[in-house]
Coordinates of C-alpha atoms in Angstrom, one line a residue:
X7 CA 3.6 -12.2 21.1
X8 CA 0.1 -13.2 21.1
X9 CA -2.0 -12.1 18.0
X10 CA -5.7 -12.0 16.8
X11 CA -7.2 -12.1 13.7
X12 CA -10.9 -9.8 13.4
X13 CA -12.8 -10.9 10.2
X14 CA -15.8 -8.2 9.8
X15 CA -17.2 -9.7 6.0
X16 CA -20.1 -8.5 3.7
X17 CA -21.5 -8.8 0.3
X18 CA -19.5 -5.7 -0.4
X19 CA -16.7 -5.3 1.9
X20 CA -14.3 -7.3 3.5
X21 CA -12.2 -5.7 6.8
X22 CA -9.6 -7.5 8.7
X23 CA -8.1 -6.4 11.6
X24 CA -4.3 -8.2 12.8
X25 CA -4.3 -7.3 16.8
X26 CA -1.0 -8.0 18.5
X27 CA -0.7 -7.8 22.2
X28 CA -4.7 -6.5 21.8
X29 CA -3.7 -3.6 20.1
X30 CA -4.6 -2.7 16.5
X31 CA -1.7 -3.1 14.3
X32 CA -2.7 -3.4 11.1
X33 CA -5.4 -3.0 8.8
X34 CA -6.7 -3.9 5.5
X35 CA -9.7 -3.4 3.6
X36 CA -11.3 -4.8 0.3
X37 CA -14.1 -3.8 -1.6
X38 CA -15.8 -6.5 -4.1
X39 CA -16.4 -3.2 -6.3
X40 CA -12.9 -2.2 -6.2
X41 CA -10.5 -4.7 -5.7
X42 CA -7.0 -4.6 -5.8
X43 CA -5.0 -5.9 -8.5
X44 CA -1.6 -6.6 -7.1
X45 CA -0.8 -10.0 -7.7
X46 CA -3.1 -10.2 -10.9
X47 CA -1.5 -11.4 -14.0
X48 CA -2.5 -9.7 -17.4
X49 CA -2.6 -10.1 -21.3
X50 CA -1.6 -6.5 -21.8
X51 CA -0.7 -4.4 -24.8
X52 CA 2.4 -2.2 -25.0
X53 CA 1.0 0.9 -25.4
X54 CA 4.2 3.2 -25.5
X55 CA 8.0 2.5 -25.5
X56 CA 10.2 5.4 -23.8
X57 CA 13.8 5.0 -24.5
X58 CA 14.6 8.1 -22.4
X59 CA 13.3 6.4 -19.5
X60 CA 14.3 2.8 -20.1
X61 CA 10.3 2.0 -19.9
X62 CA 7.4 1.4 -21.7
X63 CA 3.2 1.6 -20.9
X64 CA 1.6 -1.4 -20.5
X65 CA -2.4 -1.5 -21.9
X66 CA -4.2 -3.8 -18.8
X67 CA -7.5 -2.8 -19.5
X68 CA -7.6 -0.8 -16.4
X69 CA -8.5 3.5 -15.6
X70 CA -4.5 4.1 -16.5
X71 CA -1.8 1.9 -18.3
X72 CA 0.6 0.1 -16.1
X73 CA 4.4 1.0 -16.2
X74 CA 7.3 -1.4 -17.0
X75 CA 10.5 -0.8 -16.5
X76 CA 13.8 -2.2 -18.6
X77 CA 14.8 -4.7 -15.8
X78 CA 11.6 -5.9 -14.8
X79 CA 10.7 -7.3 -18.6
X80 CA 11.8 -11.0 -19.7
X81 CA 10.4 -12.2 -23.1
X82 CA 7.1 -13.8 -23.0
X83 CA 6.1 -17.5 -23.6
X84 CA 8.7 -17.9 -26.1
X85 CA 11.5 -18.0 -23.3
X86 CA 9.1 -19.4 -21.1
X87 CA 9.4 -22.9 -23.4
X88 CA 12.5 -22.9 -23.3
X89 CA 12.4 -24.3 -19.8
X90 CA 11.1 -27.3 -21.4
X91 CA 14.0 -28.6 -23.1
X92 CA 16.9 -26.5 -21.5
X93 CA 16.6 -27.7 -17.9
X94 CA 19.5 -28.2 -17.1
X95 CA 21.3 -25.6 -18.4
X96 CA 20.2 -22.6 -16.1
X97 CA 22.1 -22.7 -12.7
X98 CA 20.1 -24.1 -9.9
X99 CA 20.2 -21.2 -7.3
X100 CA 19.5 -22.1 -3.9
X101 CA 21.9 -24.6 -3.0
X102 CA 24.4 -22.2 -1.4
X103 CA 21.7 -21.4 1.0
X104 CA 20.7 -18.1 -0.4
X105 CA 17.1 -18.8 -1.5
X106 CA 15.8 -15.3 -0.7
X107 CA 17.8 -12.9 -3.5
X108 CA 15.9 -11.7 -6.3
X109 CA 14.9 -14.2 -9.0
X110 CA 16.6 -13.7 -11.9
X111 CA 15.1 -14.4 -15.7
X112 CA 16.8 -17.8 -17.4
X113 CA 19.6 -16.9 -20.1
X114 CA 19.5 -19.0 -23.0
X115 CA 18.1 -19.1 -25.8
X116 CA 14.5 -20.2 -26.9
X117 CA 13.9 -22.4 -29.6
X118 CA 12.4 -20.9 -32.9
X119 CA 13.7 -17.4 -31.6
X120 CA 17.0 -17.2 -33.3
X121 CA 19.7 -14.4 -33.0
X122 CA 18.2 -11.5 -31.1
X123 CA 18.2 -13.2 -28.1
X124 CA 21.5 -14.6 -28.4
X125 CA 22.9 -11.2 -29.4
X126 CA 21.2 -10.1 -26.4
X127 CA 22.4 -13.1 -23.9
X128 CA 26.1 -12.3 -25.4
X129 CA 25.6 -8.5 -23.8
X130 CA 24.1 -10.1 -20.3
X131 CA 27.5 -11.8 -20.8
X132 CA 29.5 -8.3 -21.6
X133 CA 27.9 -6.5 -18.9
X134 CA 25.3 -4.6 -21.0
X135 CA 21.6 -4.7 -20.2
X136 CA 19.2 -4.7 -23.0
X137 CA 17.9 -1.6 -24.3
X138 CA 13.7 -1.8 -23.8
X139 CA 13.3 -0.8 -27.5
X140 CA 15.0 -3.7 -28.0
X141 CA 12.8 -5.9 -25.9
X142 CA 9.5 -4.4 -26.6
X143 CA 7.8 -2.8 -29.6
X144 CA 4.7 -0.8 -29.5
X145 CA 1.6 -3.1 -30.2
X146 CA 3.4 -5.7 -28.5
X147 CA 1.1 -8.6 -26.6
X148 CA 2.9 -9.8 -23.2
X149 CA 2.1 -11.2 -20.2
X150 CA 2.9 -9.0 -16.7
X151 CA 2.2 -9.4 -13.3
X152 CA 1.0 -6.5 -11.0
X153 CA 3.7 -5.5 -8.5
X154 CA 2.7 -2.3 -7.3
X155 CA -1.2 -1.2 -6.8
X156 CA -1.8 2.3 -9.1
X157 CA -1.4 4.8 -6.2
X158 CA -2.8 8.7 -7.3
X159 CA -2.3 9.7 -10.4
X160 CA 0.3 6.5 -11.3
X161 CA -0.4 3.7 -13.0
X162 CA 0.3 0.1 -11.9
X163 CA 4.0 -0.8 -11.5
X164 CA 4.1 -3.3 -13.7
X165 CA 7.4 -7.0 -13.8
X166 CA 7.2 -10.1 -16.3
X167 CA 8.9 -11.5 -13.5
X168 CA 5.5 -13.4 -12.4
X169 CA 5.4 -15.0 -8.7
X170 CA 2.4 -17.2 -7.4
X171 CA 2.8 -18.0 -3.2
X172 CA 0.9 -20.4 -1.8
X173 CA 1.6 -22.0 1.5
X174 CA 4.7 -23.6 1.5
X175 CA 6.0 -22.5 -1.7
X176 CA 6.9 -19.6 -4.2
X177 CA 6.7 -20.6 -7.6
X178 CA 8.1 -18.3 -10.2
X179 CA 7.3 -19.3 -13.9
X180 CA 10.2 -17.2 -15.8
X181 CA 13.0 -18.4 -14.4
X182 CA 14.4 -22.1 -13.2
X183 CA 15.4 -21.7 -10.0
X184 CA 14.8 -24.3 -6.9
X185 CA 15.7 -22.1 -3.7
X186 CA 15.1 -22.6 0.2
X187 CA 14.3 -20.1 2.9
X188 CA 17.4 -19.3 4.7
X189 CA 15.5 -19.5 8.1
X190 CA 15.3 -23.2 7.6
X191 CA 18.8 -24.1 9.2
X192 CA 18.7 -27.7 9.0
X193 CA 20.9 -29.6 6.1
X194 CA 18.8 -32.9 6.2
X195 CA 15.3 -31.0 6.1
X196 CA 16.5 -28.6 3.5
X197 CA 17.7 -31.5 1.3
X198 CA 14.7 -33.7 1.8
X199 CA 12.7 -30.0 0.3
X200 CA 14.5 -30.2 -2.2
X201 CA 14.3 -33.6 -3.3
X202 CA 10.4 -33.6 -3.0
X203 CA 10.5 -30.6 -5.3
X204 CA 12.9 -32.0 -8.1
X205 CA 11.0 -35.3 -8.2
X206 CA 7.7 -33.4 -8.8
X207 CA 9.6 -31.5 -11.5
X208 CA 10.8 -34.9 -13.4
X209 CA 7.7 -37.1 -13.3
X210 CA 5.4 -34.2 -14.6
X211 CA 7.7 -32.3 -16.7
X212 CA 7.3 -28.8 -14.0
X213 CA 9.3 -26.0 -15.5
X214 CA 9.4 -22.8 -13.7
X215 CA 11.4 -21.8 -10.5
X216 CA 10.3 -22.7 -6.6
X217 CA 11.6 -21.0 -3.7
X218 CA 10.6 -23.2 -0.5
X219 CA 9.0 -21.2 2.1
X220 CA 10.1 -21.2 5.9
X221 CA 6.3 -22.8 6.7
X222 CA 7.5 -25.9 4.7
X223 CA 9.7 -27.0 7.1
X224 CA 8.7 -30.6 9.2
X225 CA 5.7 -30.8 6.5
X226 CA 5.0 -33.7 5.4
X227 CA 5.6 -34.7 1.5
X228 CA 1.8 -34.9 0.8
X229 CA 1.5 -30.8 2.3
X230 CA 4.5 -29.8 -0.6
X231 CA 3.2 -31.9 -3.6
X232 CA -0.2 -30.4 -3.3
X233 CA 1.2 -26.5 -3.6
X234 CA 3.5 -27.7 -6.5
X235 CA 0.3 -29.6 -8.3
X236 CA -1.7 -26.1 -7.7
X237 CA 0.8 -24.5 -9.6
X238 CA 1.1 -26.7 -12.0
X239 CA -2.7 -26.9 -12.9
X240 CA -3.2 -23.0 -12.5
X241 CA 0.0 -22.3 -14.8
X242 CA -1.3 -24.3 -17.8
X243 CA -4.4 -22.5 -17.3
X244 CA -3.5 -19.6 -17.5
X245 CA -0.8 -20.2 -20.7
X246 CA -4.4 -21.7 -22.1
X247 CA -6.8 -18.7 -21.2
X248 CA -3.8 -16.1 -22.4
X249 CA -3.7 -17.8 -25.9
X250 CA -7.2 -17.8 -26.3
X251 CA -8.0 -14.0 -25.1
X252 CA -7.3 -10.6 -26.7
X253 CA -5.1 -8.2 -25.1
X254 CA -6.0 -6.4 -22.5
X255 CA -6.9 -9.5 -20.4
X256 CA -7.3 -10.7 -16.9
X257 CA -5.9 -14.1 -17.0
X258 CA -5.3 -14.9 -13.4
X259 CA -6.5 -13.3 -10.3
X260 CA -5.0 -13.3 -6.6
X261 CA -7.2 -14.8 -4.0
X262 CA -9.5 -13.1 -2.1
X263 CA -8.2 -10.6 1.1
X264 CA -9.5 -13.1 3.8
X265 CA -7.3 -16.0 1.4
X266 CA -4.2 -14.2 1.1
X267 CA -3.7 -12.9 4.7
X268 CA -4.7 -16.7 6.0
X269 CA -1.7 -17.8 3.6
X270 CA 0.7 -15.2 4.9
X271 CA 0.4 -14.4 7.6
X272 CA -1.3 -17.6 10.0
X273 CA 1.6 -18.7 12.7
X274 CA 1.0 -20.1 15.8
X275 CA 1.2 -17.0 17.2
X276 CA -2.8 -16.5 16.5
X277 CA -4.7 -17.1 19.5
X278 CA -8.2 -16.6 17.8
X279 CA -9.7 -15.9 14.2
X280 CA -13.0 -14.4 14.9
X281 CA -15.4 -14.0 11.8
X282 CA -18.9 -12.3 11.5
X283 CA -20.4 -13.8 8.5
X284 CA -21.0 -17.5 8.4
X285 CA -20.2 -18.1 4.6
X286 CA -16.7 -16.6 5.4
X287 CA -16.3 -19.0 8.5
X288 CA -17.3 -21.8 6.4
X289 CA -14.5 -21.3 3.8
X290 CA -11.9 -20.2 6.6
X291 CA -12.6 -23.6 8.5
X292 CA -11.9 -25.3 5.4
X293 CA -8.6 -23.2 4.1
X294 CA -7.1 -23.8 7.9
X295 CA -7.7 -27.4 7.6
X296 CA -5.9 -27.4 4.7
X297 CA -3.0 -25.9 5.7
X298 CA -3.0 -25.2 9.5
X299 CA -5.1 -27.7 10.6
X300 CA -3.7 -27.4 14.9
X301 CA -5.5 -23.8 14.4
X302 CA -8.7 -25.0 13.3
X303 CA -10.1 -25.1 17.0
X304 CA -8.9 -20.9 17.2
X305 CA -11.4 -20.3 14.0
X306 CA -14.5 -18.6 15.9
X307 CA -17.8 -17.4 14.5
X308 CA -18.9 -14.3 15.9
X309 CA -22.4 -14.2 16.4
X310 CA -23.8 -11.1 18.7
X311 CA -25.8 -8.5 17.6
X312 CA -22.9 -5.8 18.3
X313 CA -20.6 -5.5 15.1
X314 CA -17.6 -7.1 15.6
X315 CA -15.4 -3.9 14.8
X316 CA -16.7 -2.3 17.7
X317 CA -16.7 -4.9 20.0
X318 CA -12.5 -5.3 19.6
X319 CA -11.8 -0.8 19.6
X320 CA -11.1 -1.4 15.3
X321 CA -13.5 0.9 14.7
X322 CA -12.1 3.4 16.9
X323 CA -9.0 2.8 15.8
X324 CA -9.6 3.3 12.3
X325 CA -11.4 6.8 12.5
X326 CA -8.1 7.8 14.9
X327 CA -6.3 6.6 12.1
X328 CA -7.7 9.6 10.2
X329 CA -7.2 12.2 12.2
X330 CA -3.8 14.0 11.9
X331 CA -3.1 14.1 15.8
X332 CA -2.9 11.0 17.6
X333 CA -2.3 11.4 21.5
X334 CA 0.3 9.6 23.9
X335 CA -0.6 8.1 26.8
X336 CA 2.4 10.3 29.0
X337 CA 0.1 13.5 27.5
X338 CA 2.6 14.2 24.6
X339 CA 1.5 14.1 20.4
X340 CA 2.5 13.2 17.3
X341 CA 1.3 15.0 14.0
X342 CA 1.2 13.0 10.8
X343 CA 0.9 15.0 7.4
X344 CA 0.9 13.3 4.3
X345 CA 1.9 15.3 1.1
X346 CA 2.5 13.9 -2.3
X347 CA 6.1 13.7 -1.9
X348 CA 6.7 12.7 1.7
X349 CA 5.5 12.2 5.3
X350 CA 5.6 14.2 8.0
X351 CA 5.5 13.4 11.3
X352 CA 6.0 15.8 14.5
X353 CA 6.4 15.3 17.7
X354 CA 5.7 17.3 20.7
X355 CA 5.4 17.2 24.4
X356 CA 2.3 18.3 24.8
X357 CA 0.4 18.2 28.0
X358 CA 3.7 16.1 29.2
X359 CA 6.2 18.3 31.7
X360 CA 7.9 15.4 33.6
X361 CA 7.6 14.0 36.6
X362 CA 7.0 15.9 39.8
X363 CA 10.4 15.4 41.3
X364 CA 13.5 17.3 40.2
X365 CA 14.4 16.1 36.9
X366 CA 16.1 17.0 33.9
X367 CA 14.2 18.4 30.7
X368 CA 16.6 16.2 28.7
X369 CA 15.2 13.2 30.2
X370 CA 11.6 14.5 30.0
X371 CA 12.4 14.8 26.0
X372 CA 13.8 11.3 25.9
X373 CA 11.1 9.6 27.1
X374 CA 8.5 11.2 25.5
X375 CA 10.8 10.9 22.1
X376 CA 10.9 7.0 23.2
X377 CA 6.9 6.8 23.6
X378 CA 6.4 8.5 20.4
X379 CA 8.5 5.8 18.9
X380 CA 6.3 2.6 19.4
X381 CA 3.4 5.1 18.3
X382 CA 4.8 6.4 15.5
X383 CA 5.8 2.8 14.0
X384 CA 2.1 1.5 14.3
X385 CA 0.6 4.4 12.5
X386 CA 3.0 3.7 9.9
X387 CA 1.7 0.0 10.0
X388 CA -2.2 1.0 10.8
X389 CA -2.8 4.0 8.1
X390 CA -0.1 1.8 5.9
X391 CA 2.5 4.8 4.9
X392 CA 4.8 4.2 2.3
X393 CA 7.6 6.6 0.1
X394 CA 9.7 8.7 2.4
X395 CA 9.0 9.2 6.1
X396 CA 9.9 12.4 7.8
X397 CA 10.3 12.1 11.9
X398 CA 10.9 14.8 13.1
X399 CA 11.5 14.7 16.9
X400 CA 12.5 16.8 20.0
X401 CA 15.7 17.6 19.8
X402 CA 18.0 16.7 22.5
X403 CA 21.5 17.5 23.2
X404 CA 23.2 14.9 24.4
X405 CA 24.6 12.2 21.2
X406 CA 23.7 9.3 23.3
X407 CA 20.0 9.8 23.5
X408 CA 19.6 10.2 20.2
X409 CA 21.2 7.0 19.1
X410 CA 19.0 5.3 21.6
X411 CA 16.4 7.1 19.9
X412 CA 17.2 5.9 16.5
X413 CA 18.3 2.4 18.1
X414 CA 14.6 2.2 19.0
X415 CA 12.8 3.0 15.8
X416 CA 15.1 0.4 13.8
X417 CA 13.9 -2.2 16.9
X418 CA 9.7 -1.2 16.3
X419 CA 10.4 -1.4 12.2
X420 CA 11.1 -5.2 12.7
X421 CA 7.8 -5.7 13.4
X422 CA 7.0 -4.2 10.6
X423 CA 6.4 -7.0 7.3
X424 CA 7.1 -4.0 4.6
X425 CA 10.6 -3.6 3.9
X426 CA 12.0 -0.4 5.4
X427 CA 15.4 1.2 6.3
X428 CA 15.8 4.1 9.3
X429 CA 18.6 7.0 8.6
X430 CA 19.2 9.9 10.7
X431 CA 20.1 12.6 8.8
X432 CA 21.2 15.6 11.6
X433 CA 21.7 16.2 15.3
X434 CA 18.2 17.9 15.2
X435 CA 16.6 15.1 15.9
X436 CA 15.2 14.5 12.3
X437 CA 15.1 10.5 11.3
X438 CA 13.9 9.5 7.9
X439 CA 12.3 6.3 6.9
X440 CA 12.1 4.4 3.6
X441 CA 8.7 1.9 3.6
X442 CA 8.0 0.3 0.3
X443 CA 4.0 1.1 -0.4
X444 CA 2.8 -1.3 -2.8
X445 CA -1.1 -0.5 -2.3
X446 CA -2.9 2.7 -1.1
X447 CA -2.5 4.0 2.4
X448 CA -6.0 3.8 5.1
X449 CA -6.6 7.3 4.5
X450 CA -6.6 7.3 0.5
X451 CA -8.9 3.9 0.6
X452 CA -11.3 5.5 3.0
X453 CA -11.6 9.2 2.0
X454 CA -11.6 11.4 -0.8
X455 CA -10.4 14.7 -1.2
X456 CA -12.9 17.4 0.1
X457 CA -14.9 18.9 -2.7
X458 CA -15.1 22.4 -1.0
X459 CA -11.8 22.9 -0.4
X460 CA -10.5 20.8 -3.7
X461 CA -7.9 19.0 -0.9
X462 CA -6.3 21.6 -0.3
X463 CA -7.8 21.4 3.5
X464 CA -7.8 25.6 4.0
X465 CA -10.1 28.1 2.5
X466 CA -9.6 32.0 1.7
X467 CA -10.9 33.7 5.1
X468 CA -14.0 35.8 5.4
X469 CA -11.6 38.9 5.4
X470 CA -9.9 38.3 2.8
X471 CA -12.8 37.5 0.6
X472 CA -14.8 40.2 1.2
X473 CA -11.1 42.9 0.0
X474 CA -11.2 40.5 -3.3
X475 CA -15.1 41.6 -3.6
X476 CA -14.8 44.7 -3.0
X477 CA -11.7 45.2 -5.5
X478 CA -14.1 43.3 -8.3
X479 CA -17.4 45.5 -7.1
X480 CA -15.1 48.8 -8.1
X481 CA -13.7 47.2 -11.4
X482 CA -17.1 45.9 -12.9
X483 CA -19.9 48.0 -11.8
X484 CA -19.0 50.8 -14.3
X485 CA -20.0 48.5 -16.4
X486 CA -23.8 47.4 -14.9
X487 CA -26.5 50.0 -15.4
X488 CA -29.1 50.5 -12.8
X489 CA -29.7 52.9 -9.7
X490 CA -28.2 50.3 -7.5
X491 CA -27.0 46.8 -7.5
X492 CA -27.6 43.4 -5.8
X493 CA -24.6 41.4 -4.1
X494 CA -25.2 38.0 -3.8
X495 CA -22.4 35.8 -1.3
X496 CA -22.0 32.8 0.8
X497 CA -24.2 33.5 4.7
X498 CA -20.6 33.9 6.2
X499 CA -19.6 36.2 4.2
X500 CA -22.9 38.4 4.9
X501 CA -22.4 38.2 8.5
X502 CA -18.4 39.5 7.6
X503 CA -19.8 42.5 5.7
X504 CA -22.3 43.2 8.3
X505 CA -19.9 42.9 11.2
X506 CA -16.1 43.4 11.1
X507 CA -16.2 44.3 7.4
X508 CA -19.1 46.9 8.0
X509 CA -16.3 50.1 7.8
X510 CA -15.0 48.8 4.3
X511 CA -18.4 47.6 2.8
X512 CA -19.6 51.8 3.9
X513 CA -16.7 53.1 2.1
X514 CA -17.2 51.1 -1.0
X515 CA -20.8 52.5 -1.4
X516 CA -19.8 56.1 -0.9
X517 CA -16.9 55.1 -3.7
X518 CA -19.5 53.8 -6.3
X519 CA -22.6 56.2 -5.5
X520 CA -25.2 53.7 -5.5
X521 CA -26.7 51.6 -3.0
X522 CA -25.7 48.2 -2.6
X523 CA -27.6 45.4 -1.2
X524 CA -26.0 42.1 0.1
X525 CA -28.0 38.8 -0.4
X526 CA -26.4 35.6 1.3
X527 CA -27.1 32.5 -0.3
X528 CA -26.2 29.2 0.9
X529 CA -26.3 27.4 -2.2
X530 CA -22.6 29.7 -3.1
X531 CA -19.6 28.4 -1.9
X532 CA -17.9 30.7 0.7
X533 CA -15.5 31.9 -2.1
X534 CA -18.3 32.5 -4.8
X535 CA -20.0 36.0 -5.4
X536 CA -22.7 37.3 -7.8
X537 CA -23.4 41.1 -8.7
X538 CA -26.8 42.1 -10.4
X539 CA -27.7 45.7 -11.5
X540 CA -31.4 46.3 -10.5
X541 CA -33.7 49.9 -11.4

């Protein structure tokens, strides 16, 4: 697969486009104003310890507190010393291969931190996870990493299990762990890894856990030592800036979008990185050097007049990525609805009847169910949905289509980076997927929700405002003296009264005895009214 990288960079926003097969497939945007914090490590403040809930509120500093849960939460620099002079106590996970599980926080005891930690070790040992009132007290200064951007009305999901990638390597302060990427099959290259690693750990006293990336393998010595002195030199840093800040505290910040995706995501896959702005060329040259340096040749400055978006179809594809319908080339649709709870998304034949030639309407709904498939998986990708994902397809009789059906989404979601999982749930044709979100979706970056109708995207009709007038004309006016009385409304709601209303707005004059005048007003939303007596 080939793939493209489009760089469009400002002062104030930064938009990177990942083309594979030159399609738009994914998307990401960063605003200098408004950047994201996932990844950012903080001096925070517990704010709030809920037992019921196993959890506690985290003071960052930020527009809501961040929220930590019981298994996410190690103890702070205290344990974190320990690594110092109990190296070799902690099992060294990795060398059965299985370098990708979760990290897990080390289990002794620290020095100077005498029996609540060993009481608490002894129920690790029993079976029994600490209670978070027992790990955390209101007032409490600790260090915590962003996992999961704030998303709505919820705070930042917040782990003191801290991890810093870089190219070749994962380093993971709070625990001691030395791991390697299963994908690297080789014994001898996995073995030379982890030598280079453990000799950088005993000549400069590194403490902390590395997991060896897949990208390390066939690097050369010099390529691994320089992540592992990065971590080394940011780590103290950041142990220096945390002791000499007050909570709540930025004390170390992820790289910059352009950075992070370079780091991640660069294969030889990439045929071309195309950038608009020279500054950001500069510093890409220079970060592929570093760590790619073959690609260094595919890094390309952009330089027409045209902007770069448009020149690839991003743009387009980004204000399609906002509309709720997105057609299929065969003529058929999907519909994508996202609620607070879940997303929906319908599929329909639309304009699509089959071929010309005698056919089946089974096979008709297959292969449009099929099409909407590999369309349905790159909005997922492009708008980046997360949570609970609703497909709702046509349904089709026969047990072997649908499999193929399902068979096909699980084979698109491989594409996919984000860990997900495909279920179907009935014979209906209904298949759910679980994507982890960890920032906010295309649509919640790029809009807001619509000030007129409050985001609820319908308003009361015409009809049925002018009834709700009328009803409030007849239970108020008693009240208004004067020989007649002045309605104020919204222009459609005028035109309503003047046209298909016309019978109802008679019989309410009749009904009150006075004349009534109706003023439209632009400045009043279509659901606002204003009665004045006047005479």
């Amino acid at each position: 697969m080939t793939k493209e990288m489009i760089i469009s960079s400002s002062a104030h926003e930064t938009r990177v486009a990942i083309l594979e097969e030159d399609q738009v497939a994914e998307i990401f945007i960063e605003r200098e104003r408004s950047r994201g914090v996932v990844g950012n490590l903080y001096k925070g403040r517990v704010s709030k310890v809920l037992p019921g809930m196993q959890s506690a509120f985290v003071d960052l500093g930020l527009e809501r507190d961040g929220f930590l849960y019981v298994s996410d939460v190690v103890a702070t620099f205290e344990e974190f010393d320990r690594l110092d002079t109990d190296d070799d106590d902690a099992p060294v996970a990795g060398s059965n291969g299985h370098a990708d599980g979760a990290s897990r926080p080390a289990q002794s005891g620290a020095r100077g931190n005498g029996g609540g930690r060993r009481d608490r070790d002894r129920e690790r040992e029993k079976g029994q996870e600490p209670k978070i009132e027992e790990l955390l007290k209101e007032g409490q200064e600790i260090i915590v990493q962003v996992a999961k951007e704030p998303l709505g009305t919820k705070g930042a999901r917040l782990t003191s299990h801290a991890t810093m990638p870089g190219r070749f390597l994962v380093f993971m302060p709070t625990v001691d762990h030395v791991g390697v990427s299963r994908k690297i099959d080789s014994r001898d290259e996995r073995s030379r890894l982890r030598g280079i690693v453990r000799e950088f750990r005993e000549q400069h006293g590194f403490t902390g856990g590395v997991i060896i990336r897949t990208a390390a393998a066939g690097r050369p010595k010099e390529d691994i030592v320089s992540d592992l002195s990065y971590f080394h030199r940011v780590w103290t840093e950041i142990r220096q800036k945390s002791d000499g800040s007050r909570a709540p505290a930025v004390v170390y910040r992820e790289a910059s979008l352009v950075a992070k995706l370079l780091r991640d995501l660069l294969t030889e896959e990439f045929s071309a990185i195309r950038i608009d702005n020279e500054h950001e060329y500069r510093r890409v040259i220079e970060l592929v050097e570093r760590i790619m340096p073959a690609l260094a040749p595919k890094v390309k400055l952009y330089q027409k007049e045209y902007p770069i978006l448009e020149e690839y179809g991003v743009q387009s594809e980004i204000d399609k990525a906002l509309r709720s319908k997105v057609w299929l080339k065969s003529g058929g649709s999907i519909v994508i609805n996202q609620t607070e709870a879940l997303v929906a998304i319908d599929v329909n034949t639309g304009r699509y009847v089959g071929k010309k030639t005698a056919g089946r309407l089974e096979d008709t709904i297959l292969k449009t169910n099929l099409e909407a498939v590999k369309e349905i998986v790159r909005q997922i990708r492009l708008r980046d949905l997360g949570g609970i994902i609703v497909l709702d397809f046509i349904d089709m009789e026969e047990k072997k289509n649908r499999q193929k059906v399902l068979q096909t989404v699980e084979q698109e979601l491989r594409k996919d980076r984000a860990p997900s999982k495909a279920l179907q749930v009935s014979d209906f044709g209904l298949v759910i997927i679980t994507r982890k979100r960890v920032k906010q979706s295309l649509e919640r970056v790029l809009t807001e929700p619509c000030p007129y109708c409050a985001g609820s995207a319908v308003i009361k009709s015409s009809s049925t405002i002018c009834y709700e007038i009328l009803i409030e004309v007849k239970k108020v006016s008693a009240d208004l003296d004067g020989q007649s009385l002045v309605l104020r409304v919204n222009p459609d709601i005028a035109r309503a009264f003047r046209d298909e209303e016309r019978v109802a707005f008679k019989d309410l004059k009749q009904s009150l005895g006075r004349d009534i005048a109706i003023r439209p007003d632009a400045q009043l939303h279509h659901e606002q009214f204003d009665l004045m007596a006047i005479g």
